[in-house]
């Protein structure tokens, strides 16, 4: 036994923690995160479970002679959106994985 805590108590605590973690994960999945490129030329909307759900490109961002710029704007918006999802996930769920080496 670990300082008076028996296996049954530990299992009960683990189940409570797992329920809390699942509830927070479900709450996170319902949220939307909008990543933006410079000047909001491109926006990428993600769900909290890392799914790209919308991508908007302003007409002025489309220059047939500069496709590279448009690609860079899309990448910037997607990276920003994914960073927001990852940051929110870490903030909400990181407390459950601290010290676990994950």
mmCIF file of C-alpha atoms in Angstrom:
data_model
loop_
_atom_site.group_PDB
_atom_site.id
_atom_site.type_symbol
_atom_site.label_atom_id
_atom_site.label_comp_id
_atom_site.label_asym_id
_atom_site.label_seq_id
_atom_site.Cartn_x
_atom_site.Cartn_y
_atom_site.Cartn_z
ATOM 1 C CA UNK A 1 0.000 0.000 0.000
ATOM 2 C CA UNK A 2 1.088 3.513 -0.776
ATOM 3 C CA UNK A 3 0.758 5.531 2.425
ATOM 4 C CA UNK A 4 -2.647 4.220 3.374
ATOM 5 C CA UNK A 5 -4.095 4.352 -0.136
ATOM 6 C CA UNK A 6 -5.264 0.973 -1.288
ATOM 7 C CA UNK A 7 -5.658 -0.176 -4.884
ATOM 8 C CA UNK A 8 -9.422 0.292 -4.816
ATOM 9 C CA UNK A 9 -9.079 3.962 -3.840
ATOM 10 C CA UNK A 10 -6.480 4.506 -6.555
ATOM 11 C CA UNK A 11 -8.752 2.939 -9.193
ATOM 12 C CA UNK A 12 -11.653 5.097 -8.062
ATOM 13 C CA UNK A 13 -9.541 8.247 -8.341
ATOM 14 C CA UNK A 14 -8.313 7.184 -11.779
ATOM 15 C CA UNK A 15 -11.901 6.711 -12.994
ATOM 16 C CA UNK A 16 -12.927 10.127 -11.675
ATOM 17 C CA UNK A 17 -9.942 11.728 -13.371
ATOM 18 C CA UNK A 18 -10.715 9.884 -16.617
ATOM 19 C CA UNK A 19 -14.334 11.143 -16.565
ATOM 20 C CA UNK A 20 -13.169 14.715 -16.021
ATOM 21 C CA UNK A 21 -10.611 14.415 -18.797
ATOM 22 C CA UNK A 22 -13.184 13.013 -21.248
ATOM 23 C CA UNK A 23 -15.639 15.804 -20.411
ATOM 24 C CA UNK A 24 -12.992 18.447 -20.997
ATOM 25 C CA UNK A 25 -11.922 16.754 -24.240
ATOM 26 C CA UNK A 26 -15.545 16.781 -25.487
ATOM 27 C CA UNK A 27 -15.886 20.446 -24.519
ATOM 28 C CA UNK A 28 -12.678 21.255 -26.375
ATOM 29 C CA UNK A 29 -13.859 19.406 -29.504
ATOM 30 C CA UNK A 30 -16.942 21.657 -29.657
ATOM 31 C CA UNK A 31 -14.850 24.826 -29.795
ATOM 32 C CA UNK A 32 -13.680 26.510 -32.978
ATOM 33 C CA UNK A 33 -10.300 28.112 -33.535
ATOM 34 C CA UNK A 34 -9.579 30.531 -36.370
ATOM 35 C CA UNK A 35 -6.052 30.748 -37.682
ATOM 36 C CA UNK A 36 -5.180 33.851 -39.656
ATOM 37 C CA UNK A 37 -2.557 34.779 -42.197
ATOM 38 C CA UNK A 38 -1.147 38.314 -42.255
ATOM 39 C CA UNK A 39 -3.828 40.929 -42.955
ATOM 40 C CA UNK A 40 -6.459 38.182 -42.579
ATOM 41 C CA UNK A 41 -5.999 37.371 -46.270
ATOM 42 C CA UNK A 42 -6.627 33.702 -45.466
ATOM 43 C CA UNK A 43 -8.445 32.259 -42.460
ATOM 44 C CA UNK A 44 -8.527 28.595 -41.488
ATOM 45 C CA UNK A 45 -11.123 27.400 -38.992
ATOM 46 C CA UNK A 46 -10.437 24.269 -36.962
ATOM 47 C CA UNK A 47 -12.545 22.296 -34.547
ATOM 48 C CA UNK A 48 -11.026 21.486 -31.174
ATOM 49 C CA UNK A 49 -10.266 17.981 -32.393
ATOM 50 C CA UNK A 50 -7.877 19.265 -35.088
ATOM 51 C CA UNK A 51 -10.257 19.077 -38.032
ATOM 52 C CA UNK A 52 -10.090 21.803 -40.665
ATOM 53 C CA UNK A 53 -13.734 22.848 -41.034
ATOM 54 C CA UNK A 54 -13.463 26.010 -43.127
ATOM 55 C CA UNK A 55 -10.943 27.858 -45.253
ATOM 56 C CA UNK A 56 -11.575 31.368 -46.538
ATOM 57 C CA UNK A 57 -9.412 33.226 -49.025
ATOM 58 C CA UNK A 58 -9.970 36.895 -49.765
ATOM 59 C CA UNK A 59 -10.160 37.598 -53.516
ATOM 60 C CA UNK A 60 -7.275 40.058 -53.319
ATOM 61 C CA UNK A 61 -5.046 37.240 -52.055
ATOM 62 C CA UNK A 62 -5.421 35.448 -55.383
ATOM 63 C CA UNK A 63 -2.824 36.604 -57.885
ATOM 64 C CA UNK A 64 -2.332 34.129 -60.741
ATOM 65 C CA UNK A 65 1.193 35.466 -61.165
ATOM 66 C CA UNK A 66 2.092 34.837 -57.505
ATOM 67 C CA UNK A 67 0.707 31.449 -56.477
ATOM 68 C CA UNK A 68 3.609 31.050 -54.049
ATOM 69 C CA UNK A 69 2.294 33.944 -51.956
ATOM 70 C CA UNK A 70 -1.162 32.371 -51.747
ATOM 71 C CA UNK A 71 0.352 29.057 -50.710
ATOM 72 C CA UNK A 72 2.367 30.819 -48.008
ATOM 73 C CA UNK A 73 -0.772 32.574 -46.733
ATOM 74 C CA UNK A 74 -2.695 29.291 -46.544
ATOM 75 C CA UNK A 75 0.171 27.623 -44.699
ATOM 76 C CA UNK A 76 0.415 30.557 -42.263
ATOM 77 C CA UNK A 77 -3.321 30.441 -41.503
ATOM 78 C CA UNK A 78 -3.326 26.669 -41.039
ATOM 79 C CA UNK A 79 -0.283 26.760 -38.761
ATOM 80 C CA UNK A 80 -1.848 29.525 -36.677
ATOM 81 C CA UNK A 81 -5.107 27.600 -36.300
ATOM 82 C CA UNK A 82 -3.352 24.369 -35.375
ATOM 83 C CA UNK A 83 -1.222 26.214 -32.821
ATOM 84 C CA UNK A 84 -4.364 27.623 -31.219
ATOM 85 C CA UNK A 85 -5.922 24.141 -30.984
ATOM 86 C CA UNK A 86 -2.694 22.671 -29.568
ATOM 87 C CA UNK A 87 -2.309 25.479 -27.024
ATOM 88 C CA UNK A 88 -5.920 25.104 -25.865
ATOM 89 C CA UNK A 89 -5.538 21.321 -25.647
ATOM 90 C CA UNK A 90 -2.392 21.650 -23.574
ATOM 91 C CA UNK A 91 -4.043 24.209 -21.314
ATOM 92 C CA UNK A 92 -7.140 22.049 -20.751
ATOM 93 C CA UNK A 93 -5.705 18.546 -20.766
ATOM 94 C CA UNK A 94 -2.048 19.074 -19.893
ATOM 95 C CA UNK A 95 -2.807 18.927 -16.201
ATOM 96 C CA UNK A 96 -3.750 15.258 -16.647
ATOM 97 C CA UNK A 97 -0.495 14.301 -18.359
ATOM 98 C CA UNK A 98 2.014 16.278 -16.289
ATOM 99 C CA UNK A 99 4.747 14.040 -14.995
ATOM 100 C CA UNK A 100 3.734 11.106 -17.184
ATOM 101 C CA UNK A 101 6.476 11.594 -19.742
ATOM 102 C CA UNK A 102 3.976 12.122 -22.595
#
